[in-house]
mmCIF file of C-alpha atoms in Angstrom:
data_model
loop_
_atom_site.group_PDB
_atom_site.id
_atom_site.type_symbol
_atom_site.label_atom_id
_atom_site.label_comp_id
_atom_site.label_asym_id
_atom_site.label_seq_id
_atom_site.Cartn_x
_atom_site.Cartn_y
_atom_site.Cartn_z
ATOM 1 C CA MET A 1 -3.253 -9.044 -50.677
ATOM 2 C CA GLU A 2 -3.005 -5.595 -52.230
ATOM 3 C CA ASP A 3 -5.595 -4.242 -49.780
ATOM 4 C CA ASP A 4 -3.742 -5.692 -46.809
ATOM 5 C CA GLU A 5 -0.521 -4.154 -48.008
ATOM 6 C CA GLU A 6 -2.217 -0.799 -48.462
ATOM 7 C CA TYR A 7 -3.631 -0.948 -44.918
ATOM 8 C CA SER A 8 -0.222 -1.761 -43.473
ATOM 9 C CA TYR A 9 1.300 1.330 -45.097
ATOM 10 C CA SER A 10 -1.550 3.593 -43.958
ATOM 11 C CA ALA A 11 -1.473 2.202 -40.371
ATOM 12 C CA TYR A 12 -5.165 1.279 -40.540
ATOM 13 C CA SER A 13 -6.612 -2.187 -40.116
ATOM 14 C CA ALA A 14 -9.128 -3.495 -42.612
ATOM 15 C CA GLY A 15 -11.973 -2.971 -40.117
ATOM 16 C CA THR A 16 -10.954 0.613 -39.373
ATOM 17 C CA ALA A 17 -10.590 1.493 -43.035
ATOM 18 C CA LYS A 18 -13.999 -0.009 -43.776
ATOM 19 C CA ARG A 19 -15.630 2.071 -41.048
ATOM 20 C CA LEU A 20 -13.877 5.196 -42.335
ATOM 21 C CA ARG A 21 -15.197 4.598 -45.851
ATOM 22 C CA SER A 22 -18.733 3.819 -44.666
ATOM 23 C CA GLY A 23 -18.908 6.966 -42.517
ATOM 24 C CA ALA A 24 -19.365 5.084 -39.239
ATOM 25 C CA ILE A 25 -16.719 7.288 -37.663
ATOM 26 C CA GLY A 26 -17.494 10.949 -37.582
ATOM 27 C CA GLY A 27 -16.579 14.189 -35.871
ATOM 28 C CA ASP A 28 -14.211 13.708 -32.967
ATOM 29 C CA GLU A 29 -13.936 9.958 -33.493
ATOM 30 C CA GLU A 30 -12.710 10.497 -37.027
ATOM 31 C CA GLU A 31 -10.064 12.903 -35.810
ATOM 32 C CA LEU A 32 -8.943 10.414 -33.179
ATOM 33 C CA ALA A 33 -8.704 7.683 -35.803
ATOM 34 C CA TYR A 34 -6.452 9.809 -37.994
ATOM 35 C CA THR A 35 -4.216 10.822 -35.106
ATOM 36 C CA GLY A 36 -3.749 7.231 -34.000
ATOM 37 C CA TYR A 37 -5.344 7.403 -30.533
ATOM 38 C CA ALA A 38 -7.072 4.306 -29.199
ATOM 39 C CA ASP A 39 -9.885 4.129 -26.671
ATOM 40 C CA ALA A 40 -7.527 2.557 -24.119
ATOM 41 C CA GLU A 41 -5.133 5.480 -24.445
ATOM 42 C CA LEU A 42 -7.962 7.945 -23.957
ATOM 43 C CA ALA A 43 -9.095 6.101 -20.843
ATOM 44 C CA GLU A 44 -5.524 6.164 -19.563
ATOM 45 C CA GLU A 45 -5.382 9.925 -20.097
ATOM 46 C CA GLU A 46 -8.633 10.317 -18.148
ATOM 47 C CA GLU A 47 -7.140 8.383 -15.231
ATOM 48 C CA GLU A 48 -4.036 10.590 -15.273
ATOM 49 C CA ARG A 49 -6.262 13.648 -14.728
ATOM 50 C CA VAL A 50 -6.981 12.449 -11.178
ATOM 51 C CA SER A 51 -5.268 14.656 -8.582
ATOM 52 C CA TYR A 52 -1.979 13.266 -7.307
ATOM 53 C CA GLY A 53 -2.966 14.381 -3.822
ATOM 54 C CA ASP A 54 -6.184 12.363 -3.962
ATOM 55 C CA PHE A 55 -4.240 9.390 -5.302
ATOM 56 C CA ILE A 56 -1.760 9.513 -2.413
ATOM 57 C CA ILE A 57 -4.518 9.819 0.183
ATOM 58 C CA GLU A 58 -6.442 6.920 -1.335
ATOM 59 C CA GLU A 59 -3.300 4.775 -1.377
ATOM 60 C CA PHE A 60 -2.988 5.123 2.399
ATOM 61 C CA SER A 61 -6.690 4.630 3.109
ATOM 62 C CA SER A 62 -8.154 1.463 4.592
ATOM 63 C CA GLU A 63 -10.788 1.375 1.828
ATOM 64 C CA VAL A 64 -8.035 0.672 -0.685
ATOM 65 C CA ASN A 65 -5.713 -1.458 1.436
ATOM 66 C CA VAL A 66 -8.288 -3.806 3.008
ATOM 67 C CA PRO A 67 -9.352 -5.328 -0.363
ATOM 68 C CA ARG A 68 -5.712 -5.347 -1.484
ATOM 69 C CA VAL A 69 -4.489 -7.241 1.588
ATOM 70 C CA SER A 70 -7.525 -9.538 1.461
ATOM 71 C CA LYS A 71 -6.726 -10.506 -2.116
ATOM 72 C CA MET A 72 -2.992 -10.833 -1.484
ATOM 73 C CA MET A 73 -3.340 -12.938 1.674
ATOM 74 C CA ARG A 74 -6.448 -14.779 0.434
ATOM 75 C CA LEU A 75 -8.345 -13.942 3.591
ATOM 76 C CA PRO A 76 -12.001 -12.920 4.010
ATOM 77 C CA ARG A 77 -12.450 -9.187 3.673
ATOM 78 C CA GLY A 78 -14.377 -9.027 6.948
ATOM 79 C CA LEU A 79 -11.484 -10.606 8.843
ATOM 80 C CA VAL A 80 -8.979 -8.211 7.273
ATOM 81 C CA THR A 81 -11.219 -5.277 8.204
ATOM 82 C CA TYR A 82 -11.228 -6.340 11.863
ATOM 83 C CA LEU A 83 -7.435 -6.818 11.777
ATOM 84 C CA PHE A 84 -6.961 -3.314 10.351
ATOM 85 C CA SER A 85 -9.335 -1.922 12.951
ATOM 86 C CA ALA A 86 -7.393 -3.588 15.783
ATOM 87 C CA LEU A 87 -4.075 -2.329 14.362
ATOM 88 C CA TYR A 88 -5.379 1.231 14.011
ATOM 89 C CA LEU A 89 -6.747 1.121 17.551
ATOM 90 C CA VAL A 90 -3.476 -0.097 19.109
ATOM 91 C CA VAL A 91 -1.318 2.376 17.184
ATOM 92 C CA GLY A 92 -3.746 5.194 17.958
ATOM 93 C CA ILE A 93 -3.684 4.488 21.692
ATOM 94 C CA LEU A 94 0.124 4.353 21.642
ATOM 95 C CA CYS A 95 0.300 7.698 19.843
ATOM 96 C CA VAL A 96 -1.969 9.342 22.414
ATOM 97 C CA THR A 97 -0.511 7.801 25.581
ATOM 98 C CA LEU A 98 3.179 7.489 24.633
ATOM 99 C CA THR A 99 3.628 10.542 22.426
ATOM 100 C CA ASP A 100 7.250 11.262 23.390
ATOM 101 C CA THR A 101 8.293 7.647 22.904
ATOM 102 C CA VAL A 102 6.572 7.476 19.509
ATOM 103 C CA GLN A 103 8.298 10.708 18.498
ATOM 104 C CA TYR A 104 11.693 9.244 19.453
ATOM 105 C CA VAL A 105 11.236 5.979 17.535
ATOM 106 C CA LEU A 106 9.352 7.561 14.598
ATOM 107 C CA PRO A 107 12.426 7.764 12.298
ATOM 108 C CA TYR A 108 13.197 4.103 12.947
ATOM 109 C CA ILE A 109 9.594 3.086 12.255
ATOM 110 C CA VAL A 110 9.315 5.154 9.075
ATOM 111 C CA GLY A 111 12.777 4.193 7.782
ATOM 112 C CA SER A 112 12.254 0.483 8.415
ATOM 113 C CA ALA A 113 8.781 0.564 6.875
ATOM 114 C CA MET A 114 10.109 2.289 3.750
ATOM 115 C CA CYS A 115 12.924 -0.253 3.381
ATOM 116 C CA ILE A 116 10.554 -3.216 3.761
ATOM 117 C CA LEU A 117 7.923 -1.693 1.469
ATOM 118 C CA GLY A 118 10.455 -0.684 -1.164
ATOM 119 C CA LEU A 119 12.175 -4.060 -1.109
ATOM 120 C CA GLY A 120 8.852 -5.892 -1.392
ATOM 121 C CA ARG A 121 7.745 -3.733 -4.334
ATOM 122 C CA PHE A 122 11.141 -4.181 -5.999
ATOM 123 C CA ILE A 123 10.940 -7.987 -5.767
ATOM 124 C CA ALA A 124 7.362 -7.919 -7.095
ATOM 125 C CA ALA A 125 8.454 -5.673 -9.979
ATOM 126 C CA LEU A 126 11.281 -8.044 -10.898
ATOM 127 C CA VAL A 127 8.968 -11.053 -10.788
ATOM 128 C CA ASN A 128 6.409 -9.288 -13.009
ATOM 129 C CA LYS A 129 9.171 -7.871 -15.248
ATOM 130 C CA GLU A 130 7.681 -4.408 -14.800
ATOM 131 C CA TYR A 131 10.964 -2.830 -15.909
ATOM 132 C CA ARG A 132 10.257 -3.832 -19.503
ATOM 133 C CA THR A 133 7.812 -0.959 -19.977
ATOM 134 C CA VAL A 134 8.294 2.788 -19.541
ATOM 135 C CA LYS A 135 4.599 3.433 -18.772
ATOM 136 C CA THR A 136 5.156 2.472 -15.128
ATOM 137 C CA ASN A 137 8.161 3.024 -12.873
ATOM 138 C CA GLN A 138 7.651 0.628 -9.964
ATOM 139 C CA THR A 139 11.128 -0.896 -10.233
ATOM 140 C CA ALA A 140 12.935 2.456 -10.145
ATOM 141 C CA THR A 141 10.615 3.964 -7.532
ATOM 142 C CA SER A 142 11.140 0.973 -5.241
ATOM 143 C CA LEU A 143 14.901 1.538 -5.251
ATOM 144 C CA ILE A 144 14.381 5.229 -4.416
ATOM 145 C CA ILE A 145 12.092 4.276 -1.516
ATOM 146 C CA VAL A 146 14.703 1.871 -0.127
ATOM 147 C CA ALA A 147 17.451 4.489 -0.449
ATOM 148 C CA MET A 148 15.307 7.083 1.317
ATOM 149 C CA GLY A 149 14.493 4.597 4.088
ATOM 150 C CA VAL A 150 18.203 3.906 4.651
ATOM 151 C CA MET A 151 18.917 7.644 4.757
ATOM 152 C CA ILE A 152 16.193 8.171 7.389
ATOM 153 C CA LEU A 153 17.605 5.337 9.521
ATOM 154 C CA VAL A 154 21.145 6.723 9.334
ATOM 155 C CA GLU A 155 20.407 10.456 9.739
ATOM 156 C CA ASN A 156 18.039 10.463 12.732
ATOM 157 C CA ASP A 157 18.489 14.129 13.664
ATOM 158 C CA TRP A 158 17.613 15.298 10.171
ATOM 159 C CA ALA A 159 14.974 12.606 9.631
ATOM 160 C CA LEU A 160 12.496 13.838 12.247
ATOM 161 C CA GLU A 161 12.227 17.301 10.698
ATOM 162 C CA PHE A 162 12.072 15.804 7.212
ATOM 163 C CA ILE A 163 9.251 13.448 8.248
ATOM 164 C CA SER A 164 7.411 16.382 9.827
ATOM 165 C CA ILE A 165 7.562 18.375 6.591
ATOM 166 C CA ILE A 166 6.382 15.435 4.485
ATOM 167 C CA TRP A 167 3.644 14.805 7.035
ATOM 168 C CA GLY A 168 2.587 18.433 6.742
ATOM 169 C CA VAL A 169 2.382 18.218 2.954
ATOM 170 C CA LEU A 170 0.296 15.045 3.227
ATOM 171 C CA GLY A 171 -1.920 16.906 5.692
ATOM 172 C CA LEU A 172 -2.533 19.582 3.066
ATOM 173 C CA PHE A 173 -3.476 16.853 0.584
ATOM 174 C CA GLU A 174 -5.843 15.406 3.194
ATOM 175 C CA ALA A 175 -7.406 18.821 3.764
ATOM 176 C CA ALA A 176 -7.867 19.338 0.030
ATOM 177 C CA HIS A 177 -9.353 15.847 -0.251
ATOM 178 C CA ALA A 178 -11.911 16.580 2.487
ATOM 179 C CA LEU A 179 -12.699 20.002 1.033
ATOM 180 C CA ASN A 180 -13.251 18.448 -2.374
ATOM 181 C CA HIS A 181 -15.797 16.063 -0.831
ATOM 182 C CA ALA A 182 -17.461 19.060 0.849
ATOM 183 C CA PHE A 183 -17.802 20.848 -2.502
ATOM 184 C CA SER A 184 -19.325 17.703 -3.989
ATOM 185 C CA LYS A 185 -21.824 17.467 -1.117
ATOM 186 C CA ILE A 186 -22.742 21.135 -1.511
ATOM 187 C CA ALA A 187 -23.325 20.660 -5.233
ATOM 188 C CA ALA A 188 -25.618 17.726 -4.457
ATOM 189 C CA SER A 189 -27.449 19.688 -1.706
ATOM 190 C CA GLU A 190 -26.270 17.210 0.940
ATOM 191 C CA ARG A 191 -24.803 17.662 4.419
ATOM 192 C CA CYS A 192 -21.115 18.585 4.341
ATOM 193 C CA ILE A 193 -20.335 19.936 7.809
ATOM 194 C CA SER A 194 -18.169 16.942 8.799
ATOM 195 C CA HIS A 195 -16.017 17.291 5.670
ATOM 196 C CA ILE A 196 -15.604 21.038 6.219
ATOM 197 C CA ILE A 197 -14.546 20.529 9.850
ATOM 198 C CA LYS A 198 -12.073 17.840 8.823
ATOM 199 C CA ALA A 199 -10.635 20.081 6.082
ATOM 200 C CA LEU A 200 -10.174 22.972 8.532
ATOM 201 C CA VAL A 201 -8.559 20.818 11.231
ATOM 202 C CA GLU A 202 -6.250 19.037 8.775
ATOM 203 C CA GLY A 203 -5.321 22.299 7.078
ATOM 204 C CA VAL A 204 -4.514 24.178 10.296
ATOM 205 C CA LEU A 205 -2.433 21.311 11.701
ATOM 206 C CA ALA A 206 -0.596 20.891 8.399
ATOM 207 C CA PHE A 207 0.352 24.587 8.209
ATOM 208 C CA MET A 208 1.460 24.501 11.855
ATOM 209 C CA LEU A 209 3.625 21.481 11.143
ATOM 210 C CA LEU A 210 5.175 23.088 8.078
ATOM 211 C CA TYR A 211 5.807 26.374 9.898
ATOM 212 C CA GLU A 212 7.616 24.841 12.891
ATOM 213 C CA PRO A 213 8.171 21.118 12.233
ATOM 214 C CA SER A 214 10.156 20.301 15.371
ATOM 215 C CA HIS A 215 7.777 22.089 17.766
ATOM 216 C CA HIS A 216 4.435 20.743 16.550
ATOM 217 C CA ILE A 217 5.329 17.142 15.714
ATOM 218 C CA SER A 218 4.183 15.901 19.148
ATOM 219 C CA LEU A 219 0.794 17.585 18.749
ATOM 220 C CA HIS A 220 0.435 16.058 15.314
ATOM 221 C CA ILE A 221 1.244 12.595 16.684
ATOM 222 C CA MET A 222 -1.503 12.970 19.290
ATOM 223 C CA VAL A 223 -4.052 14.140 16.717
ATOM 224 C CA PHE A 224 -2.962 11.345 14.405
ATOM 225 C CA GLY A 225 -3.559 8.850 17.228
ATOM 226 C CA ILE A 226 -7.051 10.202 17.869
ATOM 227 C CA ASN A 227 -7.787 10.034 14.146
ATOM 228 C CA LEU A 228 -6.624 6.406 14.039
ATOM 229 C CA ILE A 229 -8.878 5.516 16.970
ATOM 230 C CA LEU A 230 -11.873 7.111 15.244
ATOM 231 C CA ASP A 231 -11.012 5.323 11.991
ATOM 232 C CA ALA A 232 -10.680 2.011 13.867
ATOM 233 C CA VAL A 233 -14.207 2.354 15.210
ATOM 234 C CA SER A 234 -15.802 3.745 12.052
ATOM 235 C CA MET A 235 -14.389 1.045 9.753
ATOM 236 C CA LEU A 236 -16.131 -1.755 11.673
ATOM 237 C CA PRO A 237 -18.883 -3.195 9.448
ATOM 238 C CA TRP A 238 -21.743 -2.733 11.929
ATOM 239 C CA VAL A 239 -20.652 0.828 12.745
ATOM 240 C CA LYS A 240 -20.331 1.663 9.044
ATOM 241 C CA ARG A 241 -23.819 0.303 8.387
ATOM 242 C CA HIS A 242 -25.213 2.360 11.270
ATOM 243 C CA LEU A 243 -23.559 5.552 10.020
ATOM 244 C CA SER A 244 -24.759 4.980 6.470
ATOM 245 C CA MET A 245 -28.356 4.686 7.686
ATOM 246 C CA GLU A 246 -28.297 8.081 9.354
#
C-alpha cells in the first residue's frame, strides 16, 4: 500500500518504477520517462512532422479516397475504383469540352460541395462526440467549411477569383509533392523524369494562376480535365499493373 501511494505521488506506475530501478531504461528512454512522454505521444509527434501540403494532396487523391469510400459504403474496392475512374473520366471530358460552362458553374459546384462535405463531417463529429477532445478539431472545422461554402454560393463574383487563388496554392503543393518524389527517386538511383515534368508543369500553371487568377482559370480547367482523364485511365487495375511492370 505504501509503495502504491509512493508511485501515485511520483507519477510512475509500479512497472515503470521497477524498470527505472533495474536499469532497463537508459539514455534517451530514461529522459523520456522522467519528462512524462509516452510512446504514443512520440508517434503522434512523428506524424505531425509530415508536410501539410503532402497531407492535403493525399486527402484529395484516389489512393486515399477509394479505400475510404469502399469501407464506408461496404463495397468491393475494385468496384469503387471503376466508379472513381468513370467519374474522373466524365468530369475530365466536361472540363476539356465545356470549359466556359464549367468556369461559370464552378462557384456553385465548389460551394455546394463544401456545404455538403462540411455538413456530413459535422454530423459525423457529433455522432462520434469528437468535440470532447482538443486534439482534433473536426467539429469546428466542419462549421467553417459550411460557412465558407455558403459565402462562395452567395458571392459569385468574388468566389471565382478566390477559388483560382486557392487552386493555385494547391497547385504549388502538388508541384512540391511531385518534386519530393523526384528527389526520392534520385536518391534511390531510379527514374524520375515523369515526376520532374509533373512538378514543372504544376508549378508553372500554379504561378500563372496566382499571378492573374481571372485570366488563366480557363486554361487551368482544361489542364485539370486532361489530368483527370489520365488519372481515370491510370487508376484502372489492369493499367496500373501494366505500368508497375515497366
